[in-house]
CSV table of C-alpha atoms and ligand atoms in Angstrom, one decimal:
chain,number,residue,atom,x,y,z
A,256,MET,CA,0.0,0.0,0.0
A,257,THR,CA,1.4,3.3,-0.9
A,258,MET,CA,0.6,6.2,1.4
A,259,LYS,CA,-1.2,9.3,0.2
A,260,LYS,CA,1.1,12.2,-0.1
A,261,LEU,CA,0.6,15.0,2.5
A,262,ILE,CA,0.7,18.7,1.6
A,263,ALA,CA,0.9,20.7,4.8
A,264,GLY,CA,0.9,24.5,4.9
A,265,ASN,CA,2.9,26.3,7.6
A,266,TRP,CA,1.4,29.8,8.0
A,267,LYS,CA,4.1,30.7,10.6
A,268,MET,CA,3.2,34.0,12.4
A,269,ASN,CA,1.0,35.3,9.6
A,270,GLY,CA,-2.7,35.8,9.2
A,271,GLY,CA,-5.7,37.3,11.0
A,272,LEU,CA,-9.3,36.4,11.4
A,273,ALA,CA,-10.4,38.2,8.2
A,274,ALA,CA,-7.4,37.1,6.0
A,275,ASN,CA,-7.7,33.5,7.2
A,276,GLU,CA,-11.3,33.3,6.3
A,277,VAL,CA,-10.6,34.6,2.8
A,278,LEU,CA,-7.8,32.1,2.3
A,279,LEU,CA,-9.7,29.1,3.7
A,280,ARG,CA,-12.9,29.8,1.8
A,281,ALA,CA,-10.8,30.1,-1.4
A,282,LEU,CA,-9.1,26.7,-0.6
A,283,LEU,CA,-12.4,25.0,0.1
A,284,ALA,CA,-14.1,26.4,-3.0
A,285,GLN,CA,-11.5,25.0,-5.3
A,286,ILE,CA,-9.8,22.0,-3.7
A,287,GLY,CA,-12.4,19.4,-4.8
A,288,ALA,CA,-11.4,15.9,-3.8
A,289,PRO,CA,-7.6,16.0,-3.6
A,290,ALA,CA,-5.5,12.9,-4.2
A,291,ALA,CA,-3.3,14.0,-1.3
A,292,ASP,CA,-4.0,14.6,2.3
A,293,VAL,CA,-4.0,18.3,2.9
A,294,ALA,CA,-3.5,20.3,6.1
A,295,VAL,CA,-2.9,23.9,7.3
A,296,CYS,CA,-0.9,24.7,10.4
A,297,ALA,CA,-2.0,28.0,12.0
A,298,PRO,CA,-1.0,30.1,15.0
A,299,ALA,CA,-2.7,28.7,18.1
A,300,PRO,CA,-5.3,31.5,18.5
A,301,TYR,CA,-6.8,30.6,15.1
A,302,LEU,CA,-7.3,26.9,15.7
A,303,ALA,CA,-10.9,27.5,16.8
A,304,GLN,CA,-11.5,29.3,13.6
A,305,LEU,CA,-10.0,26.5,11.6
A,306,GLN,CA,-12.1,24.0,13.4
A,307,SER,CA,-15.3,25.9,12.6
A,308,LEU,CA,-14.5,26.5,8.9
A,309,LEU,CA,-12.8,23.2,8.1
A,310,GLN,CA,-14.6,20.6,10.1
A,311,GLY,CA,-15.9,17.8,7.9
A,312,GLY,CA,-14.1,19.0,4.8
A,313,PRO,CA,-11.1,17.9,2.9
A,314,VAL,CA,-8.6,20.1,4.7
A,315,ALA,CA,-7.2,19.0,8.1
A,316,TRP,CA,-5.5,21.4,10.4
A,317,GLY,CA,-2.8,21.5,13.0
A,318,SER,CA,-0.6,23.7,15.2
A,319,GLN,CA,3.0,24.9,14.7
A,320,ASP,CA,4.3,23.6,18.0
A,321,VAL,CA,3.1,21.7,21.1
A,322,SER,CA,4.3,21.7,24.7
A,323,ALA,CA,6.5,18.8,25.8
A,324,HIS,CA,4.6,18.9,29.1
A,325,GLU,CA,1.2,17.5,29.7
A,326,GLN,CA,-0.3,20.4,31.8
A,327,GLY,CA,0.5,22.7,34.6
A,328,ALA,CA,2.7,25.7,35.3
A,329,TYR,CA,4.2,26.3,31.9
A,330,THR,CA,3.1,29.9,31.1
A,331,GLY,CA,2.6,30.5,27.4
A,332,GLU,CA,2.6,26.8,26.4
A,333,VAL,CA,-0.2,25.0,24.6
A,334,SER,CA,-0.8,21.3,25.5
A,335,VAL,CA,-1.7,18.5,23.2
A,336,ALA,CA,-5.0,18.1,24.9
A,337,MET,CA,-5.8,21.7,24.0
A,338,LEU,CA,-4.9,21.0,20.4
A,339,ARG,CA,-7.2,18.0,20.5
A,340,ASP,CA,-10.0,20.2,21.9
A,341,PHE,CA,-9.8,22.2,18.7
A,342,GLY,CA,-9.6,19.2,16.4
A,343,CYS,CA,-5.9,19.4,15.4
A,344,ARG,CA,-4.7,16.3,13.5
A,345,TYR,CA,-1.1,17.5,13.3
A,346,ALA,CA,1.5,19.5,15.2
A,347,ILE,CA,4.7,20.7,13.6
A,348,VAL,CA,7.6,20.0,16.0
A,349,GLY,CA,11.2,21.1,15.8
A,350,HIS,CA,10.8,23.6,13.0
A,351,SER,CA,14.2,25.2,12.4
A,352,GLU,CA,12.8,28.6,13.5
A,353,ARG,CA,11.9,27.0,16.9
A,354,ARG,CA,15.4,25.4,17.1
A,355,GLN,CA,17.1,28.6,16.1
A,356,TYR,CA,15.1,31.3,17.9
A,357,HIS,CA,13.7,29.4,20.8
A,358,GLY,CA,16.6,27.1,21.7
A,359,GLU,CA,14.9,23.9,21.1
A,360,THR,CA,17.3,21.0,21.4
A,361,ASP,CA,17.0,17.5,19.8
A,362,ALA,CA,15.9,16.3,23.3
A,363,VAL,CA,13.1,18.9,23.5
A,364,VAL,CA,11.9,18.2,20.0
A,365,ALA,CA,11.9,14.5,20.8
A,366,ALA,CA,9.8,15.1,24.0
A,367,LYS,CA,7.4,17.2,22.0
A,368,ALA,CA,7.0,14.5,19.3
A,369,GLN,CA,6.4,11.9,22.0
A,370,ARG,CA,3.8,14.1,23.8
A,371,ALA,CA,2.0,14.8,20.6
A,372,LEU,CA,1.7,11.1,19.7
A,373,ALA,CA,0.6,10.1,23.2
A,374,GLY,CA,-2.1,12.7,23.0
A,375,GLY,CA,-3.4,11.6,19.6
A,376,VAL,CA,-1.9,14.3,17.4
A,377,THR,CA,0.5,13.4,14.6
A,378,PRO,CA,3.9,15.2,15.0
A,379,ILE,CA,5.4,16.6,11.8
A,380,VAL,CA,9.0,16.3,12.9
A,381,CYS,CA,11.3,18.8,11.1
A,382,VAL,CA,15.0,18.1,10.5
A,383,GLY,CA,17.5,19.9,8.4
A,384,GLU,CA,21.0,21.2,8.1
A,385,MET,CA,22.2,24.8,8.1
A,386,LEU,CA,24.2,26.1,5.2
A,387,ALA,CA,27.5,25.8,7.0
A,388,GLU,CA,26.8,22.2,7.9
A,389,ARG,CA,26.0,21.3,4.3
A,390,GLU,CA,29.2,23.0,3.2
A,391,ALA,CA,31.2,21.1,5.8
A,392,GLY,CA,29.7,17.8,4.5
A,393,GLN,CA,27.7,17.2,7.7
A,394,THR,CA,24.2,17.1,6.2
A,395,GLU,CA,23.6,13.4,6.7
A,396,ALA,CA,25.1,13.4,10.2
A,397,VAL,CA,22.9,16.3,11.3
A,398,VAL,CA,19.6,15.0,10.0
A,399,LYS,CA,20.3,11.6,11.3
A,400,ARG,CA,21.2,12.9,14.7
A,401,GLN,CA,18.0,15.0,14.8
A,402,LEU,CA,15.8,12.1,13.7
A,403,ALA,CA,17.5,9.6,16.0
A,404,ALA,CA,16.5,11.6,19.0
A,405,VAL,CA,12.9,11.4,18.0
A,406,ILE,CA,13.0,7.7,17.1
A,407,HIS,CA,14.6,7.0,20.5
A,408,ALA,CA,11.8,8.8,22.3
A,409,VAL,CA,8.8,7.4,20.3
A,410,ALA,CA,10.2,3.9,19.8
A,411,HIS,CA,7.5,1.5,18.6
A,412,CYS,CA,5.4,4.4,17.5
A,413,THR,CA,7.9,5.6,14.9
A,414,SER,CA,5.7,4.5,12.0
A,415,GLU,CA,3.1,7.1,13.2
A,416,ILE,CA,5.2,10.2,12.8
A,417,VAL,CA,5.6,12.4,9.7
A,418,VAL,CA,9.1,13.7,9.0
A,419,ALA,CA,9.8,16.9,7.1
A,420,TYR,CA,13.3,17.4,5.6
A,421,GLU,CA,13.8,21.2,5.6
A,422,PRO,CA,17.3,22.3,4.7
A,423,VAL,CA,17.6,25.6,6.7
A,424,TRP,CA,19.3,27.4,3.8
A,425,ALA,CA,16.2,26.7,1.7
A,426,ILE,CA,13.5,28.0,4.1
A,427,GLY,CA,12.0,31.3,3.1
A,428,THR,CA,15.0,32.1,0.9
A,429,GLY,CA,13.7,31.1,-2.6
A,430,LYS,CA,16.6,28.6,-2.8
A,431,THR,CA,15.1,25.2,-3.2
A,432,ALA,CA,17.1,22.0,-2.9
A,433,THR,CA,17.2,20.3,-6.2
A,434,PRO,CA,15.0,17.2,-6.5
A,435,GLU,CA,18.2,15.1,-6.5
A,436,GLN,CA,19.7,16.9,-3.4
A,437,ALA,CA,16.4,16.4,-1.6
A,438,GLN,CA,16.0,12.8,-2.7
A,439,GLN,CA,19.5,11.9,-1.5
A,440,VAL,CA,18.6,13.1,2.0
A,441,HIS,CA,15.2,11.5,2.0
A,442,ALA,CA,16.7,8.2,1.1
A,443,VAL,CA,19.0,8.5,4.1
A,444,LEU,CA,16.1,9.2,6.4
A,445,ARG,CA,14.1,6.3,4.9
A,446,ALA,CA,17.0,3.9,5.6
A,447,GLN,CA,17.2,5.2,9.2
A,448,LEU,CA,13.4,4.7,9.6
A,449,ALA,CA,13.8,1.2,8.2
A,450,ALA,CA,16.1,0.3,11.0
A,451,ALA,CA,13.5,1.5,13.5
A,452,THR,CA,10.2,0.3,12.2
A,453,ALA,CA,9.0,-2.6,10.2
A,454,HIS,CA,7.0,-0.3,7.9
A,455,PRO,CA,9.3,2.6,6.9
A,456,GLU,CA,7.1,3.1,3.8
A,457,ARG,CA,4.3,4.2,6.0
A,458,VAL,CA,6.2,7.2,7.3
A,459,ARG,CA,5.7,10.2,5.1
A,460,ILE,CA,8.8,12.2,4.5
A,461,LEU,CA,7.9,15.7,3.4
A,462,TYR,CA,10.2,18.2,1.7
A,463,GLY,CA,10.1,21.8,2.8
A,464,GLY,CA,12.1,24.8,1.8
A,465,SER,CA,10.8,27.2,-0.9
A,466,MET,CA,8.6,24.6,-2.4
A,467,ASN,CA,6.2,26.4,-4.8
A,468,ALA,CA,3.8,26.0,-7.6
A,469,ALA,CA,6.6,25.8,-10.2
A,470,ASN,CA,8.9,23.3,-8.5
A,471,ALA,CA,6.5,21.1,-6.6
A,472,ALA,CA,5.9,18.5,-9.3
A,473,SER,CA,9.6,17.7,-9.9
A,474,LEU,CA,10.2,17.4,-6.1
A,475,LEU,CA,7.1,15.3,-5.5
A,476,ALA,CA,8.2,12.9,-8.4
A,477,GLN,CA,11.1,11.7,-6.3
A,478,PRO,CA,10.7,8.2,-4.9
A,479,ASP,CA,11.2,9.2,-1.3
A,480,ILE,CA,9.5,12.6,-1.3
A,481,ASP,CA,6.0,11.9,0.1
A,482,GLY,CA,4.7,15.4,0.3
A,483,GLY,CA,5.6,19.0,1.2
A,484,LEU,CA,5.7,21.4,4.1
A,485,ILE,CA,4.9,24.7,2.5
A,486,GLY,CA,5.6,28.1,4.1
A,487,GLY,CA,5.3,31.2,2.0
A,488,ALA,CA,3.3,29.6,-0.8
A,489,SER,CA,0.7,28.3,1.6
A,490,LEU,CA,-0.5,31.8,2.2
A,491,LYS,CA,-1.7,32.2,-1.4
A,492,ALA,CA,-4.6,30.0,-2.3
A,493,PRO,CA,-3.8,29.6,-6.0
A,494,ASP,CA,-0.2,28.6,-5.2
A,495,PHE,CA,-1.1,26.2,-2.5
A,496,LEU,CA,-3.8,24.6,-4.6
A,497,GLN,CA,-1.4,24.1,-7.5
A,498,ILE,CA,1.0,22.3,-5.1
A,499,VAL,CA,-1.9,20.2,-3.9
A,500,ALA,CA,-2.8,19.3,-7.5
A,501,ALA,CA,0.8,18.3,-8.2
A,502,ALA,CA,0.7,15.7,-5.3
A,503,HIS,CA,-0.8,12.5,-6.5
B,1057,LIG,C1,8.7,26.3,6.3
B,1057,LIG,O1,8.7,27.2,7.1
B,1057,LIG,O2,8.4,25.2,6.8
B,1057,LIG,C2,9.0,26.5,4.9
B,1057,LIG,C3,9.2,25.4,4.2
B,1057,LIG,O3,9.0,27.8,4.5
B,1057,LIG,P1,9.1,28.3,2.9
B,1057,LIG,O4,8.2,27.4,2.1
B,1057,LIG,O5,8.6,29.7,3.0
B,1057,LIG,O6,10.5,28.1,2.5
């Protein structure tokens, strides 16, 4: 059985009630019955809006982060139970912006992934090398280290995660990894998953990093690219819809 591809939008810290509604209504009006699974990951305050507009339709939704803790004295954090209250299917964890600007370590990212799974939300685990690491020939070592921490934490649930390979130098820069560069890393991640789970083909490995309407098809044609995590282009309905259409 081949898995459906997954196209997930990461709105980052963008949007507002009015703009979100325009975007979501445009998506719903034109998306039809997509061949791929589709989701949008919004800032936490808008999850109730997503739930009310998207419930029962073809677009799932998720958060951009989740607390590593279950509940309690963690000011500013959002728990997985709260995400579930608002119907989230996915939570992005370990996005490079969280690692870079919020000091998230591999251990923290792993704890978040584990907490999400335990609470019934699928973590979209982001891994990816910085430009200096790529130039130093460390790409494989970096992504394997990042994924290993998560596999160690989630153990027998490894087949339930989603992985997103997002080279940091490609995020929001307009510099996309070539399909061959991306496939090479995806194959490494697939092999690592194969050592940890009997069904590595069930784990979707998304590519993220300046994926857009023009380059999506060639990236998604690679054997180990099972979808996309889309930042900038997910804020424009026509662009996001074209990426969705390219995923089959
Ligand atoms: C992202 O933030 O996950 C991302 C891939 O961003 P962009 O598509 O804008 O590069």
